[in-house]
Coordinates of C-alpha atoms in Angstrom, one line a residue:
X1 CA 163.8 131.7 172.7
X2 CA 162.0 128.1 171.7
X3 CA 159.7 127.4 169.1
X4 CA 157.8 124.7 168.5
X5 CA 156.7 123.5 164.8
X6 CA 152.7 124.7 166.4
X7 CA 154.0 128.2 167.1
X8 CA 156.7 128.9 164.1
X9 CA 155.9 131.9 162.0
X10 CA 157.2 135.7 161.1
X11 CA 157.6 137.9 164.3
X12 CA 155.6 141.2 163.8
X13 CA 157.1 144.2 165.9
X14 CA 155.4 146.1 168.2
X15 CA 156.7 149.6 168.1
X16 CA 156.2 152.2 170.7
X17 CA 155.9 155.9 169.8
X18 CA 159.8 156.4 170.9
X19 CA 160.5 154.0 168.7
X20 CA 161.1 151.1 171.0
X21 CA 160.2 147.0 170.1
X22 CA 157.8 146.6 173.1
X23 CA 156.4 143.3 172.5
X24 CA 156.2 141.0 169.0
X25 CA 153.0 138.8 167.7
X26 CA 153.8 135.8 165.3
X27 CA 151.9 135.9 162.0
X28 CA 152.0 132.0 162.6
X29 CA 152.9 129.2 159.4
X30 CA 149.6 127.2 160.3
X31 CA 146.6 129.1 161.9
X32 CA 145.8 127.7 164.8
X33 CA 142.0 126.2 166.2
X34 CA 140.4 125.1 169.1
X35 CA 139.6 121.0 169.2
X36 CA 135.8 122.2 169.5
X37 CA 135.9 125.1 166.4
X38 CA 133.8 123.9 163.7
X39 CA 135.9 122.8 160.4
X40 CA 135.3 126.5 158.2
X41 CA 136.0 128.2 161.1
X42 CA 140.1 129.5 160.2
X43 CA 141.3 129.4 163.2
X44 CA 143.8 132.6 164.6
X45 CA 146.4 133.3 162.4
X46 CA 148.3 136.1 164.9
X47 CA 149.4 134.9 168.7
X48 CA 151.6 137.3 171.0
X49 CA 155.1 135.9 171.9
X50 CA 154.5 135.4 175.5
X51 CA 156.0 133.6 178.3
X52 CA 152.7 133.6 180.7
X53 CA 152.0 129.9 180.1
X54 CA 155.4 128.9 182.1
X55 CA 157.0 129.3 185.2
X56 CA 157.5 132.8 186.1
X57 CA 156.5 134.0 183.2
X58 CA 155.0 136.9 182.2
X59 CA 151.9 138.2 179.5
X60 CA 152.8 140.5 176.6
X61 CA 150.5 143.9 177.5
X62 CA 149.3 143.3 173.9
X63 CA 151.1 146.8 173.5
X64 CA 149.8 149.2 170.8
X65 CA 152.0 150.1 167.5
X66 CA 153.2 153.2 165.9
X67 CA 154.9 153.5 162.7
X68 CA 155.7 157.0 161.3
X69 CA 156.1 160.3 162.4
X70 CA 154.8 161.2 166.3
X71 CA 154.3 164.4 165.5
X72 CA 152.3 164.5 162.4
X73 CA 149.1 166.8 162.7
X74 CA 147.2 163.2 161.4
X75 CA 147.4 159.9 162.7
X76 CA 146.0 157.1 161.4
X77 CA 144.4 154.1 163.4
X78 CA 143.6 150.2 161.9
X79 CA 143.7 147.1 163.8
X80 CA 147.0 144.8 162.8
X81 CA 150.7 145.3 162.9
X82 CA 151.9 144.7 159.6
X83 CA 148.8 146.1 157.7
X84 CA 149.8 149.3 159.5
X85 CA 153.3 149.0 158.4
X86 CA 152.1 148.5 154.9
X87 CA 149.7 151.2 154.7
X88 CA 152.4 153.4 156.1
X89 CA 155.5 152.8 153.2
X90 CA 152.2 152.9 150.7
X91 CA 150.3 155.9 152.2
X92 CA 153.1 157.8 153.8
X93 CA 151.2 158.9 157.0
X94 CA 151.2 158.2 160.9
X95 CA 149.4 154.6 162.1
X96 CA 149.0 153.3 165.0
X97 CA 147.9 149.5 165.0
X98 CA 145.7 148.1 168.0
X99 CA 145.4 143.8 168.1
X100 CA 141.6 143.7 167.6
X101 CA 139.1 146.5 167.4
X102 CA 138.0 146.7 170.7
X103 CA 141.5 146.6 172.4
X104 CA 141.7 151.0 172.7
X105 CA 142.1 150.3 176.5
X106 CA 146.6 151.6 175.4
X107 CA 145.3 153.7 173.6
X108 CA 144.8 157.0 175.9
X109 CA 148.2 156.8 177.2
X110 CA 149.0 156.9 173.4
X111 CA 146.7 159.9 172.5
X112 CA 147.2 161.9 175.3
X113 CA 151.0 161.6 174.4
X114 CA 150.0 162.5 170.6
X115 CA 147.7 165.6 171.6
X116 CA 151.1 167.3 173.7
X117 CA 153.0 166.7 170.3
X118 CA 150.8 168.6 167.8
X119 CA 148.2 165.5 166.8
X120 CA 144.7 167.4 165.6
X121 CA 142.5 164.6 163.8
X122 CA 142.8 160.8 164.3
X123 CA 141.3 159.1 161.8
X124 CA 139.6 155.9 162.4
X125 CA 141.0 153.2 159.1
X126 CA 139.2 149.7 160.7
X127 CA 138.5 147.1 157.8
X128 CA 135.5 148.0 155.7
X129 CA 133.9 145.0 157.8
X130 CA 132.8 147.7 160.4
X131 CA 130.0 148.3 158.1
X132 CA 128.6 144.1 159.0
X133 CA 130.0 143.6 162.3
X134 CA 128.4 145.5 165.1
X135 CA 131.4 144.4 167.3
X136 CA 134.2 146.1 165.0
X137 CA 131.6 149.3 164.5
X138 CA 131.7 149.0 168.2
X139 CA 135.4 149.2 168.4
X140 CA 135.7 152.0 165.8
X141 CA 133.2 154.5 168.0
X142 CA 135.3 153.7 171.1
X143 CA 138.5 155.5 169.1
X144 CA 136.3 158.7 168.7
X145 CA 135.2 158.5 172.2
X146 CA 139.4 158.5 173.3
X147 CA 140.1 161.2 170.4
X148 CA 137.5 163.4 172.1
X149 CA 138.7 163.0 175.3
X150 CA 142.5 164.7 174.5
X151 CA 140.8 167.4 172.3
X152 CA 141.4 165.7 169.0
X153 CA 138.6 165.9 166.3
X154 CA 137.8 161.9 164.7
X155 CA 137.0 160.9 161.6
X156 CA 136.5 157.5 159.9
X157 CA 138.2 156.6 156.7
X158 CA 136.0 154.5 154.2
X159 CA 137.5 153.3 150.7
X160 CA 136.6 150.5 148.1
X161 CA 134.6 148.3 149.7
X162 CA 136.3 145.2 147.6
X163 CA 139.1 145.6 150.0
X164 CA 139.1 144.7 153.3
X165 CA 141.8 146.1 154.7
X166 CA 143.3 149.8 153.6
X167 CA 146.4 148.0 153.5
X168 CA 144.5 145.7 150.2
X169 CA 143.1 149.1 149.0
X170 CA 146.0 150.9 148.7
X171 CA 148.1 147.9 147.0
X172 CA 145.0 147.9 144.7
X173 CA 145.0 151.4 143.4
X174 CA 149.1 150.5 142.2
X175 CA 147.0 147.8 140.3
X176 CA 144.8 150.1 138.6
X177 CA 147.2 152.3 137.8
X178 CA 148.9 150.0 135.3
X179 CA 145.4 149.0 134.3
X180 CA 145.1 152.1 133.0
X181 CA 147.4 152.6 131.1
X182 CA 146.5 149.3 129.4
X183 CA 143.4 150.3 128.6
X184 CA 145.3 153.7 126.5
X185 CA 147.1 150.8 124.4
X186 CA 144.1 150.0 122.9
X187 CA 143.8 150.4 119.2
X188 CA 141.6 153.2 117.5
X189 CA 138.7 151.3 116.3
X190 CA 138.5 149.3 120.1
X191 CA 138.4 152.3 121.3
X192 CA 135.8 153.6 119.2
X193 CA 133.6 150.9 119.7
X194 CA 133.4 151.1 123.8
X195 CA 132.7 154.6 123.7
X196 CA 136.2 156.1 124.4
X197 CA 137.1 158.0 121.9
X198 CA 135.5 160.0 119.5
X199 CA 135.9 159.2 115.1
X200 CA 138.2 162.7 114.9
X201 CA 140.9 160.8 117.0
X202 CA 141.9 159.1 114.0
X203 CA 144.2 161.9 112.9
X204 CA 145.6 162.0 116.3
X205 CA 146.6 158.6 116.3
X206 CA 147.9 158.6 112.1
X207 CA 150.1 161.4 114.2
X208 CA 151.3 158.9 116.9
X209 CA 151.9 156.7 114.2
X210 CA 154.2 158.5 112.0
X211 CA 156.2 159.7 115.0
X212 CA 156.7 156.5 115.8
X213 CA 160.6 155.7 115.7
X214 CA 160.0 151.9 114.7
X215 CA 157.0 150.9 112.5
X216 CA 156.2 147.4 113.0
X217 CA 152.8 147.3 112.0
X218 CA 151.2 148.7 109.0
X219 CA 149.2 151.6 109.7
X220 CA 145.7 150.0 109.1
X221 CA 146.6 147.4 111.8
X222 CA 147.9 150.3 114.4
X223 CA 144.4 152.2 113.9
X224 CA 142.6 148.5 114.3
X225 CA 140.5 149.3 110.8
X226 CA 140.4 146.5 108.4
X227 CA 141.1 147.8 104.8
X228 CA 138.0 148.2 103.6
X229 CA 137.0 150.4 106.4
X230 CA 140.0 152.4 106.3
X231 CA 139.4 153.3 102.2
X232 CA 136.5 154.7 102.9
X233 CA 138.1 156.6 105.3
X234 CA 140.5 157.8 103.3
X235 CA 137.8 158.3 100.1
X236 CA 135.0 159.7 101.7
X237 CA 136.3 161.1 105.5
X238 CA 135.3 160.8 108.9
X239 CA 132.1 161.0 108.5
X240 CA 131.7 158.0 106.6
X241 CA 134.0 155.7 108.3
X242 CA 131.7 156.7 111.7
X243 CA 128.4 155.3 110.1
X244 CA 130.2 152.3 109.3
X245 CA 132.0 151.8 112.8
X246 CA 128.4 152.5 114.8
X247 CA 126.9 149.6 113.0
X248 CA 129.2 147.5 114.9
X249 CA 128.1 148.9 118.3
X250 CA 124.8 150.0 121.0
X251 CA 124.5 151.8 124.1
X252 CA 123.8 149.4 126.8
X253 CA 121.7 151.4 129.4
X254 CA 122.7 150.3 133.1
X255 CA 121.5 151.1 137.2
X256 CA 123.5 150.6 140.0
X257 CA 122.1 150.0 143.2
X258 CA 124.2 150.1 146.9
X259 CA 123.0 149.3 150.5
X260 CA 121.6 153.0 152.0
X261 CA 123.4 153.0 155.8
X262 CA 121.9 156.8 156.7
X263 CA 119.2 154.8 158.9
X264 CA 121.0 151.2 159.7
X265 CA 124.7 152.1 160.3
X266 CA 125.2 147.6 159.7
X267 CA 123.6 145.8 157.6
X268 CA 124.5 141.9 158.2
X269 CA 125.6 140.3 154.4
X270 CA 127.1 144.7 153.7
X271 CA 129.7 143.7 151.1
X272 CA 129.2 140.1 151.2
X273 CA 128.3 137.2 148.9
X274 CA 124.4 135.9 148.9
X275 CA 125.5 133.1 150.7
X276 CA 125.7 136.1 153.8
X277 CA 122.3 137.9 152.5
X278 CA 120.3 133.9 152.9
X279 CA 122.0 133.7 156.0
X280 CA 120.3 137.5 156.8
X281 CA 117.0 135.4 156.5
X282 CA 116.8 137.2 153.1
X283 CA 115.7 135.4 150.0
X284 CA 116.2 138.1 147.8
X285 CA 118.7 141.0 147.7
X286 CA 115.7 143.6 149.6
X287 CA 114.7 147.0 147.5
X288 CA 113.8 148.7 150.9
X289 CA 117.5 148.9 152.2
X290 CA 118.6 149.6 148.8
X291 CA 119.5 153.4 147.1
X292 CA 119.7 153.9 143.4
X293 CA 122.8 155.8 143.2
X294 CA 123.8 155.5 139.1
X295 CA 121.8 155.7 135.6
X296 CA 124.0 156.0 133.3
X297 CA 125.3 153.8 129.4
X298 CA 128.1 152.9 127.8
X299 CA 128.5 151.9 124.3
X300 CA 129.7 148.5 123.4
X301 CA 130.6 146.2 120.2
X302 CA 127.3 144.2 119.2
X303 CA 129.5 140.8 120.5
X304 CA 129.8 141.8 123.8
X305 CA 128.1 139.8 126.1
X306 CA 126.3 140.6 129.1
X307 CA 129.2 139.1 131.3
X308 CA 131.8 141.5 129.7
X309 CA 129.4 144.4 129.9
X310 CA 129.1 143.7 133.7
X311 CA 132.6 143.6 134.5
X312 CA 133.4 146.8 132.3
X313 CA 130.7 148.4 135.0
X314 CA 132.9 147.2 137.8
X315 CA 136.2 147.9 136.2
X316 CA 134.8 151.6 135.8
X317 CA 133.4 151.9 139.2
X318 CA 135.6 150.0 141.5
X319 CA 137.6 153.4 141.9
X320 CA 136.5 156.7 143.3
X321 CA 135.0 159.2 140.8
X322 CA 133.8 162.8 141.7
X323 CA 130.2 162.6 138.9
X324 CA 129.6 159.4 141.1
X325 CA 126.8 159.6 143.8
X326 CA 127.9 155.7 145.1
X327 CA 130.9 154.1 146.8
X328 CA 133.3 151.9 144.9
X329 CA 131.4 149.1 143.4
X330 CA 131.5 146.2 145.7
X331 CA 130.0 143.0 146.8
X332 CA 126.0 143.2 148.0
X333 CA 125.1 145.8 144.8
X334 CA 123.1 145.2 142.0
X335 CA 123.2 146.1 139.0
X336 CA 120.0 146.3 136.3
X337 CA 121.0 145.8 132.7
X338 CA 117.6 147.2 130.3
X339 CA 116.6 148.0 127.2
X340 CA 112.7 148.6 125.7
X341 CA 112.7 144.6 125.9
X342 CA 113.8 143.2 129.5
X343 CA 115.2 144.0 132.7
X344 CA 118.1 142.3 134.2
X345 CA 119.1 142.5 138.0
X346 CA 122.5 140.7 139.0
X347 CA 124.1 140.7 142.6
X348 CA 127.6 141.0 142.9
X349 CA 129.6 138.4 144.6
X350 CA 132.9 138.9 145.6
X351 CA 134.4 138.4 142.8
X352 CA 131.5 137.8 140.3
X353 CA 127.7 138.7 139.5
X354 CA 125.1 136.1 140.3
X355 CA 121.3 136.8 138.3
X356 CA 118.6 137.9 141.3
X357 CA 114.8 139.0 141.7
X358 CA 115.0 142.8 142.6
X359 CA 112.1 145.2 143.1
X360 CA 113.4 148.6 142.6
X361 CA 110.3 150.1 143.5
X362 CA 111.1 149.5 147.3
X363 CA 114.9 151.2 146.6
X364 CA 115.1 154.7 147.6
X365 CA 115.5 157.1 144.8
X366 CA 119.0 159.3 143.5
X367 CA 119.6 161.8 145.8
X368 CA 119.5 165.2 143.8
X369 CA 122.6 167.4 143.5
X370 CA 122.0 169.3 146.6
X371 CA 121.0 167.1 149.1
X372 CA 124.2 165.4 148.0
X373 CA 126.4 168.9 148.9
X374 CA 124.8 169.4 152.2

């Protein structure tokens, strides 16, 4: 084979359910752009290994890719060969990959084989832009029809929309596990000011300090207290310490609004930044397309800024929670910070918050608990 500089890259094998390589894609070192493509277009990252442009050459045939147990009862379908391989390694699930959301014709034969092997459920795991891109949404719908033709159920997999692909999401979960360990390492005072523990937990923290094999810091420093605060605790007990610490924090109230897909399965700026919203013809987040999904509060040190509060809200709600009605916090969500004096609204960009105007009276109300269970 002769690879030119234009087509150099990493070879990604496409394996069949038989485990044999049926073709290969090239993850290009430099994406290819057509001559008349606009400057903002990123270009094609993947091309098939093919000799169709050569004399007596052949096409790749765009084969589907399978990785995992061919006799699995549940099989996931996503777009992208490398994505399927990564997700399979992280989730220990069987994956089928197609090279394009609408490139589903070869799924018919594969699904027939999977049905014979005992597969009962197909899980559609296309990227989260299926909620904003009609072409991808339509391609996902075709997977349902093909699965039903072969007597298998089909469900849609959704995840934290901050992460486009199922592989990105799984990698993020690993990072969040590490972040949780960092949260647990905060000292007593910081945890109390953040509302993460009660004042009586100081006793457990003291026991932990006495149980340390090596005490590199004093007990007062380990707890995060000042000398006066610790002295007050020793002389007057935890209730006096509670009064001192409560004077250093306050309760911050907030509400979360998210796009409602009950009546519109795709919304052009879903999980995107303000530029996409403006491009869709809106000057501010259209509250009528939103639903209130959360009304809550959190404790914060007095010096903590609105930006830091928003970051904490994002950290808390961008992972699944049992008592949270909404999806994981993501771009296109609106956060309201309020108190007795003012209400502030912020639009979640992919990696930041931007102040916006918002009319919550037009947003759909929170679902009642019984509605959520229906």
